[in-house]
Coordinates of C-alpha atoms in Angstrom, one line a residue:
M1 CA 3.8 13.7 -16.8
R2 CA 5.7 12.0 -14.1
S3 CA 6.2 8.9 -16.2
R4 CA 7.7 11.0 -18.9
V5 CA 10.2 12.4 -16.4
G6 CA 11.2 8.9 -15.3
F7 CA 11.6 7.8 -18.9
R8 CA 13.8 10.8 -19.7
C9 CA 15.9 10.0 -16.6
C10 CA 16.3 6.4 -17.9
L11 CA 17.5 7.6 -21.3
T12 CA 19.9 10.1 -19.6
L13 CA 21.4 7.3 -17.5
D14 CA 22.2 5.3 -20.6
R15 CA 24.0 8.1 -22.4
V16 CA 26.1 9.5 -19.5
I17 CA 26.7 6.6 -17.2
D18 CA 30.3 7.6 -16.7
V19 CA 29.4 11.1 -15.3
P20 CA 28.5 10.5 -11.6
I21 CA 26.8 13.9 -11.0
V22 CA 24.4 13.3 -13.9
V23 CA 23.6 9.9 -12.5
Y24 CA 22.9 11.4 -9.1
V25 CA 20.7 14.1 -10.5
A26 CA 18.8 11.6 -12.7
V27 CA 18.2 9.3 -9.7
A28 CA 17.0 12.2 -7.6
V29 CA 14.5 13.3 -10.3
W30 CA 13.4 9.7 -10.8
G31 CA 12.7 9.5 -7.0
G32 CA 10.8 12.8 -7.1
A33 CA 8.7 11.6 -10.1
F34 CA 7.7 8.3 -8.5
G35 CA 8.1 9.0 -4.8
G36 CA 4.4 9.7 -4.4
A37 CA 3.2 6.5 -5.9
A38 CA 2.5 4.8 -2.5
T39 CA 0.4 7.8 -1.4
L40 CA -1.6 7.7 -4.6
F41 CA -2.3 4.0 -4.1
Q42 CA -3.4 4.5 -0.6
T43 CA -5.7 7.4 -1.7
A44 CA -7.2 5.2 -4.4
L45 CA -8.0 2.6 -1.8
A46 CA -9.3 5.0 0.8
K47 CA -12.9 4.1 0.2
A48 CA -12.1 0.4 -0.1
T49 CA -12.1 -2.2 2.7
D50 CA -9.3 -2.7 5.2
A51 CA -8.5 -5.9 3.5
A52 CA -7.7 -4.1 0.2
Q53 CA -5.3 -1.8 2.0
A54 CA -3.7 -4.8 3.8
V55 CA -3.2 -6.5 0.4
L56 CA -1.7 -3.3 -1.0
V57 CA 0.9 -3.2 1.8
T58 CA 1.7 -6.9 1.3
V59 CA 2.1 -6.6 -2.4
W60 CA 4.1 -3.4 -2.1
N61 CA 6.6 -5.1 0.3
A62 CA 6.7 -8.2 -1.9
A63 CA 7.5 -6.0 -4.9
I64 CA 10.3 -4.3 -3.1
A65 CA 11.8 -7.6 -2.0
G66 CA 11.3 -9.2 -5.5
G67 CA 12.9 -6.2 -7.2
G68 CA 15.9 -6.4 -4.9
I69 CA 16.3 -10.2 -5.5
L70 CA 15.8 -9.9 -9.3
G71 CA 18.0 -6.8 -9.5
G72 CA 20.8 -8.5 -7.6
A73 CA 20.5 -11.6 -9.8
L74 CA 20.5 -9.5 -12.9
L75 CA 23.6 -7.6 -11.8
D76 CA 25.4 -10.8 -10.8
C77 CA 24.6 -12.7 -14.0
L78 CA 24.6 -10.1 -16.7
G79 CA 26.3 -7.0 -15.2
F80 CA 25.2 -3.4 -15.0
S81 CA 24.7 -3.0 -18.8
A82 CA 21.6 -5.3 -18.6
F83 CA 19.7 -2.8 -16.4
F84 CA 18.9 -0.3 -19.2
P85 CA 17.0 -2.7 -21.5
V86 CA 15.2 -4.4 -18.6
L87 CA 14.2 -1.0 -17.3
L88 CA 12.8 0.0 -20.6
L89 CA 10.7 -3.1 -20.7
L90 CA 9.4 -2.5 -17.2
L91 CA 8.6 1.1 -18.1
A92 CA 6.7 0.0 -21.2
A93 CA 4.7 -2.5 -19.2
T94 CA 4.0 0.1 -16.5
F95 CA 2.9 2.6 -19.1
V96 CA 0.5 0.0 -20.6
V97 CA -1.0 -0.8 -17.2
V98 CA -1.5 2.8 -16.3
W99 CA -2.9 3.7 -19.7
K100 CA -5.5 1.0 -19.5
A101 CA -6.4 1.6 -15.8
R102 CA -6.5 5.4 -15.9
R103 CA -10.3 5.6 -15.7
H104 CA -10.5 3.1 -12.8
G105 CA -7.8 4.2 -10.4
F106 CA -9.6 7.5 -9.5
P107 CA -13.1 7.3 -10.7
V108 CA -15.1 10.5 -10.8
S109 CA -17.1 10.8 -7.6
T110 CA -20.7 11.9 -7.6
Q111 CA -20.4 12.8 -3.9
R112 CA -19.7 16.3 -2.9
S113 CA -16.6 16.9 -0.8
A114 CA -16.6 18.9 2.4
V115 CA -14.8 21.7 0.6
D116 CA -17.6 21.9 -2.0
L117 CA -20.2 22.0 0.7
V118 CA -18.5 24.9 2.5
R119 CA -18.1 26.8 -0.8
S120 CA -21.8 26.4 -1.7
E121 CA -23.1 27.8 1.6
P122 CA -24.4 31.4 1.3

């Protein structure tokens, strides 16, 4: 659901790039759609080792730095109009990764949670 919202924001930005308020609203919706990704990643690794969480933080920071560097280079070399096609390629790649990993990110647990244990008490 959230990836669809992000994709629609991307399409909106391409059509109405000259209307600042629409751009601001689309960016805000985009942030709301993907703002919880870091929390989801941490939750998925909650049962993993400390090393896995350390790697996640390192990769996350490297991705932010790499995105800033590549985005700046893209803007400098090709201009703002190059962002839309690159963004669509990145969204397509992200969709493929999420689609293929959907069963592994949050596997169904056979353990009962504390909430389930409280509910099952007489």
